[in-house]
mmCIF file of C-alpha atoms in Angstrom:
data_model
loop_
_atom_site.group_PDB
_atom_site.id
_atom_site.type_symbol
_atom_site.label_atom_id
_atom_site.label_comp_id
_atom_site.label_asym_id
_atom_site.label_seq_id
_atom_site.Cartn_x
_atom_site.Cartn_y
_atom_site.Cartn_z
ATOM 1 C CA MET S 12 29.325 11.225 -17.542
ATOM 2 C CA GLN S 13 31.143 9.660 -14.627
ATOM 3 C CA ARG S 14 29.187 6.663 -13.383
ATOM 4 C CA GLY S 15 29.938 3.889 -10.937
ATOM 5 C CA GLN S 16 32.899 5.714 -9.348
ATOM 6 C CA GLY S 17 31.385 6.520 -5.967
ATOM 7 C CA GLU S 18 28.897 5.295 -3.396
ATOM 8 C CA ALA S 19 25.327 6.328 -4.194
ATOM 9 C CA ASP S 20 22.988 7.479 -1.443
ATOM 10 C CA LEU S 21 19.211 7.866 -1.519
ATOM 11 C CA THR S 22 18.617 11.545 -0.748
ATOM 12 C CA SER S 23 14.821 11.537 -0.695
ATOM 13 C CA SER S 24 11.816 9.347 -1.479
ATOM 14 C CA HIS S 25 8.408 10.845 -2.300
ATOM 15 C CA PRO S 26 5.310 8.597 -2.783
ATOM 16 C CA PHE S 27 3.447 9.588 -5.954
ATOM 17 C CA ASP S 28 0.783 6.884 -6.233
ATOM 18 C CA THR S 29 0.406 3.172 -5.471
ATOM 19 C CA GLY S 30 3.809 1.609 -6.173
ATOM 20 C CA GLN S 31 5.120 4.848 -7.706
ATOM 21 C CA TYR S 32 7.846 7.062 -6.248
ATOM 22 C CA VAL S 33 9.977 10.066 -7.099
ATOM 23 C CA LEU S 34 13.513 9.254 -5.932
ATOM 24 C CA THR S 35 16.551 11.532 -5.743
ATOM 25 C CA PHE S 36 20.150 10.365 -5.379
ATOM 26 C CA GLY S 37 23.532 11.863 -4.641
ATOM 27 C CA ALA S 38 27.065 10.430 -4.509
ATOM 28 C CA PHE S 39 29.712 10.640 -1.810
ATOM 29 C CA LEU S 40 32.871 10.810 -3.916
ATOM 30 C CA ILE S 41 32.010 12.557 -7.198
ATOM 31 C CA PRO S 42 29.694 15.461 -8.146
ATOM 32 C CA VAL S 43 26.768 13.554 -9.613
ATOM 33 C CA ALA S 44 23.057 13.441 -8.836
ATOM 34 C CA ALA S 45 19.903 11.923 -10.290
ATOM 35 C CA VAL S 46 16.132 12.265 -10.129
ATOM 36 C CA PHE S 47 14.000 9.277 -11.138
ATOM 37 C CA PHE S 48 10.312 8.483 -11.407
ATOM 38 C CA SER S 49 10.015 4.787 -10.533
ATOM 39 C CA ASP S 50 6.990 2.541 -11.067
ATOM 40 C CA PHE S 51 7.660 -0.656 -9.103
ATOM 41 C CA GLU S 52 4.474 -2.329 -10.375
ATOM 42 C CA SER S 53 5.588 -2.184 -14.024
ATOM 43 C CA GLY S 54 9.321 -2.358 -13.258
ATOM 44 C CA ARG S 55 10.096 0.869 -15.157
ATOM 45 C CA SER S 56 12.147 3.873 -14.106
ATOM 46 C CA THR S 57 12.935 7.077 -15.998
ATOM 47 C CA GLY S 58 14.633 10.340 -15.080
ATOM 48 C CA LYS S 59 17.635 12.628 -15.334
ATOM 49 C CA PHE S 60 21.304 12.041 -14.533
ATOM 50 C CA ALA S 61 23.388 15.183 -13.918
ATOM 51 C CA GLY S 62 27.023 15.738 -13.032
ATOM 52 C CA ILE S 63 30.493 16.832 -14.084
ATOM 53 C CA THR S 64 32.179 15.168 -17.074
ATOM 54 C CA GLY S 65 35.823 14.148 -17.236
ATOM 55 C CA ALA S 66 36.473 17.422 -19.076
ATOM 56 C CA GLY S 67 35.065 19.401 -16.148
ATOM 57 C CA GLU S 68 31.841 20.386 -17.929
ATOM 58 C CA PHE S 69 28.317 20.100 -16.606
ATOM 59 C CA ALA S 70 26.165 17.472 -18.325
ATOM 60 C CA ASP S 71 22.455 16.709 -18.025
ATOM 61 C CA GLU S 72 21.348 13.453 -19.657
ATOM 62 C CA PRO S 73 18.120 11.424 -19.709
ATOM 63 C CA ALA S 74 18.274 7.975 -18.129
ATOM 64 C CA SER S 75 15.980 4.975 -17.750
ATOM 65 C CA ALA S 76 16.088 1.440 -16.414
ATOM 66 C CA TRP S 77 14.175 -1.771 -15.989
ATOM 67 C CA MET S 78 13.793 -2.840 -12.347
ATOM 68 C CA HIS S 79 13.525 -6.310 -10.869
ATOM 69 C CA VAL S 80 12.876 -6.826 -7.143
ATOM 70 C CA ASP S 81 14.878 -9.748 -5.762
ATOM 71 C CA SER S 82 14.263 -9.031 -2.076
ATOM 72 C CA GLN S 83 13.127 -6.344 0.312
ATOM 73 C CA THR S 84 13.786 -5.191 3.864
ATOM 74 C CA VAL S 85 10.845 -3.725 5.786
ATOM 75 C CA HIS S 86 11.424 -1.629 8.908
ATOM 76 C CA PRO S 87 8.736 -0.361 11.311
ATOM 77 C CA PRO S 88 8.592 3.448 11.092
ATOM 78 C CA ALA S 89 10.327 3.932 14.461
ATOM 79 C CA ALA S 90 13.177 1.616 13.462
ATOM 80 C CA THR S 91 13.945 3.014 9.995
ATOM 81 C CA PRO S 92 17.725 3.559 9.738
ATOM 82 C CA HIS S 93 19.027 7.110 9.490
ATOM 83 C CA ARG S 94 21.508 8.342 6.904
ATOM 84 C CA ARG S 95 24.405 5.942 6.646
ATOM 85 C CA ARG S 96 27.672 6.334 8.477
ATOM 86 C CA ARG S 97 30.858 4.825 7.180
ATOM 87 C CA GLY S 98 31.113 1.162 8.054
ATOM 88 C CA ILE S 99 27.413 0.842 9.026
ATOM 89 C CA HIS S 100 25.003 -1.076 6.767
ATOM 90 C CA GLN S 101 22.230 0.906 5.139
ATOM 91 C CA PRO S 102 19.380 -0.656 3.126
ATOM 92 C CA SER S 103 19.558 -0.240 -0.629
ATOM 93 C CA VAL S 104 17.486 2.315 -2.554
ATOM 94 C CA ARG S 105 15.166 -0.489 -3.641
ATOM 95 C CA ASP S 106 14.642 -1.637 -0.040
ATOM 96 C CA LYS S 107 13.791 1.862 1.128
ATOM 97 C CA ALA S 108 11.333 2.451 -1.695
ATOM 98 C CA MET S 109 9.260 -0.697 -1.014
ATOM 99 C CA ARG S 110 6.115 0.015 0.947
ATOM 100 C CA THR S 111 5.560 -1.310 4.449
ATOM 101 C CA ALA S 112 2.486 -3.341 5.414
ATOM 102 C CA TYR S 113 1.135 -0.218 7.098
ATOM 103 C CA GLN S 114 1.529 1.795 3.893
ATOM 104 C CA ILE S 115 -0.086 -0.949 1.794
ATOM 105 C CA VAL S 116 -3.177 -1.075 4.038
ATOM 106 C CA SER S 117 -3.298 2.720 4.179
ATOM 107 C CA ASP S 118 -3.255 2.805 0.366
ATOM 108 C CA HIS S 119 -6.146 0.310 0.337
ATOM 109 C CA TYR S 120 -8.282 2.625 2.472
ATOM 110 C CA ALA S 121 -7.320 5.634 0.358
ATOM 111 C CA ALA S 122 -8.551 3.748 -2.722
ATOM 112 C CA SER S 123 -11.737 2.803 -0.880
ATOM 113 C CA ALA S 124 -12.387 6.444 0.015
ATOM 114 C CA ARG S 125 -12.209 7.431 -3.665
ATOM 115 C CA HIS S 126 -14.310 4.388 -4.741
ATOM 116 C CA ASP S 127 -11.429 2.964 -6.786
ATOM 117 C CA LEU S 128 -12.056 -0.795 -7.003
ATOM 118 C CA ASP S 129 -8.871 -1.441 -8.979
ATOM 119 C CA GLY S 130 -6.890 0.357 -6.278
ATOM 120 C CA ILE S 131 -8.712 -1.574 -3.541
ATOM 121 C CA LEU S 132 -7.705 -4.889 -5.129
ATOM 122 C CA ALA S 133 -4.249 -3.827 -6.358
ATOM 123 C CA ASP S 134 -2.196 -5.275 -3.488
ATOM 124 C CA LEU S 135 -4.198 -8.466 -2.906
ATOM 125 C CA ALA S 136 -2.268 -11.693 -3.429
ATOM 126 C CA ALA S 137 -3.757 -13.979 -6.085
ATOM 127 C CA ASP S 138 -4.861 -16.403 -3.341
ATOM 128 C CA ALA S 139 -5.727 -13.789 -0.714
ATOM 129 C CA GLN S 140 -8.279 -14.850 1.910
ATOM 130 C CA TRP S 141 -11.058 -12.396 2.719
ATOM 131 C CA VAL S 142 -12.995 -13.386 5.860
ATOM 132 C CA GLU S 143 -16.362 -11.738 6.506
ATOM 133 C CA MET S 144 -17.750 -12.206 10.015
ATOM 134 C CA GLU S 145 -20.214 -14.958 10.835
ATOM 135 C CA THR S 146 -23.873 -13.816 10.877
ATOM 136 C CA SER S 147 -22.990 -11.165 8.285
ATOM 137 C CA ALA S 148 -25.007 -11.279 5.049
ATOM 138 C CA TYR S 149 -21.688 -11.800 3.244
ATOM 139 C CA ALA S 150 -20.212 -14.274 5.765
ATOM 140 C CA GLY S 151 -17.529 -16.729 4.731
ATOM 141 C CA THR S 152 -13.920 -17.036 3.650
ATOM 142 C CA HIS S 153 -13.606 -15.828 0.075
ATOM 143 C CA VAL S 154 -10.405 -16.632 -1.797
ATOM 144 C CA GLY S 155 -8.946 -14.678 -4.721
ATOM 145 C CA ARG S 156 -9.958 -11.370 -6.273
ATOM 146 C CA GLU S 157 -12.811 -12.681 -8.424
ATOM 147 C CA GLN S 158 -14.523 -14.415 -5.503
ATOM 148 C CA ILE S 159 -13.969 -11.439 -3.204
ATOM 149 C CA VAL S 160 -15.599 -9.102 -5.717
ATOM 150 C CA ALA S 161 -18.473 -11.501 -6.455
ATOM 151 C CA LYS S 162 -19.226 -12.393 -2.821
ATOM 152 C CA VAL S 163 -18.475 -9.112 -1.049
ATOM 153 C CA PHE S 164 -18.056 -5.934 -3.096
ATOM 154 C CA ALA S 165 -20.695 -6.606 -5.762
ATOM 155 C CA PRO S 166 -23.519 -7.512 -3.333
ATOM 156 C CA ILE S 167 -22.636 -4.635 -1.008
ATOM 157 C CA GLY S 168 -22.929 -2.269 -3.969
ATOM 158 C CA ALA S 169 -26.279 -3.806 -4.911
ATOM 159 C CA ASP S 170 -27.712 -3.773 -1.365
ATOM 160 C CA TRP S 171 -26.505 -0.453 0.046
ATOM 161 C CA GLU S 172 -26.581 3.207 -0.899
ATOM 162 C CA GLY S 173 -23.510 5.179 0.155
ATOM 163 C CA PHE S 174 -21.884 2.245 1.941
ATOM 164 C CA ALA S 175 -18.572 3.410 3.430
ATOM 165 C CA PHE S 176 -15.933 2.545 5.984
ATOM 166 C CA THR S 177 -14.648 5.454 8.070
ATOM 167 C CA LEU S 178 -11.141 4.812 9.383
ATOM 168 C CA GLU S 179 -10.530 6.138 12.889
ATOM 169 C CA ARG S 180 -7.279 4.406 13.797
ATOM 170 C CA LEU S 181 -4.674 2.290 11.991
ATOM 171 C CA ILE S 182 -2.373 0.222 14.204
ATOM 172 C CA ASP S 183 1.024 -0.861 12.864
ATOM 173 C CA GLY S 184 2.046 -4.327 14.025
ATOM 174 C CA GLY S 185 4.691 -5.013 11.388
ATOM 175 C CA GLY S 186 3.253 -7.669 9.071
ATOM 176 C CA THR S 187 -0.101 -7.411 10.868
ATOM 177 C CA VAL S 188 -2.091 -4.180 10.649
ATOM 178 C CA VAL S 189 -5.339 -3.488 12.528
ATOM 179 C CA ALA S 190 -7.899 -0.872 11.487
ATOM 180 C CA LEU S 191 -10.632 0.502 13.746
ATOM 181 C CA GLY S 192 -13.614 2.470 12.524
ATOM 182 C CA TYR S 193 -17.232 2.154 11.493
ATOM 183 C CA TYR S 194 -19.450 1.282 8.545
ATOM 184 C CA SER S 195 -22.263 3.560 7.426
ATOM 185 C CA GLY S 196 -24.805 3.556 4.647
ATOM 186 C CA THR S 197 -28.484 3.136 3.820
ATOM 187 C CA PHE S 198 -30.058 -0.235 3.019
ATOM 188 C CA LYS S 199 -31.803 0.224 -0.325
ATOM 189 C CA ALA S 200 -34.720 -2.142 0.259
ATOM 190 C CA THR S 201 -35.824 -0.509 3.539
ATOM 191 C CA GLY S 202 -34.368 2.998 3.291
ATOM 192 C CA LYS S 203 -32.979 2.603 6.825
ATOM 193 C CA PRO S 204 -29.588 4.109 7.717
ATOM 194 C CA MET S 205 -26.860 2.083 9.410
ATOM 195 C CA ARG S 206 -23.791 2.777 11.516
ATOM 196 C CA ALA S 207 -21.796 -0.178 12.853
ATOM 197 C CA ARG S 208 -18.493 -0.436 14.709
ATOM 198 C CA VAL S 209 -15.888 -2.606 12.998
ATOM 199 C CA ALA S 210 -12.303 -3.835 13.239
ATOM 200 C CA HIS S 211 -10.233 -5.155 10.331
ATOM 201 C CA VAL S 212 -7.159 -7.358 10.732
ATOM 202 C CA TRP S 213 -4.729 -7.480 7.790
ATOM 203 C CA GLU S 214 -1.854 -9.898 7.181
ATOM 204 C CA VAL S 215 0.738 -8.680 4.673
ATOM 205 C CA GLU S 216 3.708 -10.684 3.368
ATOM 206 C CA GLU S 217 6.281 -9.740 0.723
ATOM 207 C CA GLY S 218 4.349 -6.668 -0.348
ATOM 208 C CA ARG S 219 1.023 -8.480 -0.812
ATOM 209 C CA ILE S 220 -2.129 -8.700 1.299
ATOM 210 C CA ARG S 221 -2.488 -12.379 2.200
ATOM 211 C CA ARG S 222 -5.442 -12.261 4.571
ATOM 212 C CA PHE S 223 -8.183 -9.912 5.723
ATOM 213 C CA GLU S 224 -10.572 -10.629 8.599
ATOM 214 C CA GLN S 225 -13.543 -8.529 9.634
ATOM 215 C CA PHE S 226 -15.007 -8.135 13.142
ATOM 216 C CA ALA S 227 -18.214 -6.097 13.039
ATOM 217 C CA ASP S 228 -21.401 -5.225 14.897
ATOM 218 C CA THR S 229 -23.525 -7.407 12.630
ATOM 219 C CA LEU S 230 -26.663 -6.694 14.678
ATOM 220 C CA ALA S 231 -26.427 -3.018 13.724
ATOM 221 C CA LEU S 232 -26.000 -4.057 10.101
ATOM 222 C CA GLU S 233 -28.941 -6.474 10.225
ATOM 223 C CA ARG S 234 -31.339 -3.972 11.877
ATOM 224 C CA ALA S 235 -31.170 -1.754 8.811
ATOM 225 C CA THR S 236 -32.361 -4.616 6.617
ATOM 226 C CA ARG S 237 -35.726 -5.071 8.369
#
């Protein structure tokens, strides 16, 4: 196979799951192409490399690689560069495949909708701060996954039946993402339903959620408890 003899170009990128992508590549100067399934969380990539050999024959070979992320470039959706032109810089395949803050928060809510706690916590930094609003039953700044689960998710699961957040709008501010929506559920001890307006503010750095802060109608939450 002819490798390393031409400039490679990312042809397409298709999200598969959290941190997982199907990537296709082509080359400018020689007839080669590749399709890879890449898992950025585990650093593994596997796929197929196809092209024309030096003898002029078609070849189709398996390929795999270990990946290590040294850096990333994040572009707001409206500013994502188009296909490269000669002499103009284009981000690398690795840069393009990394998720934006908006995508990371969107993936969090997708995990929440399917009640996937591992997915909900997947992108939290080890020292992430989770701030629940004052006067809330779960008020405080909780640091790290274990404390966040123990002080927020576990008691919510114990106190409420069908507790859910319905996302109405997600606002992309680069490294800061704001979600608007409402909570709903039934308080187990009283059997009373609840619906409360809420805003979430997320701070994301280097592919990890560093801080979450909640702003909620805590009176609507509290009324269901009495």
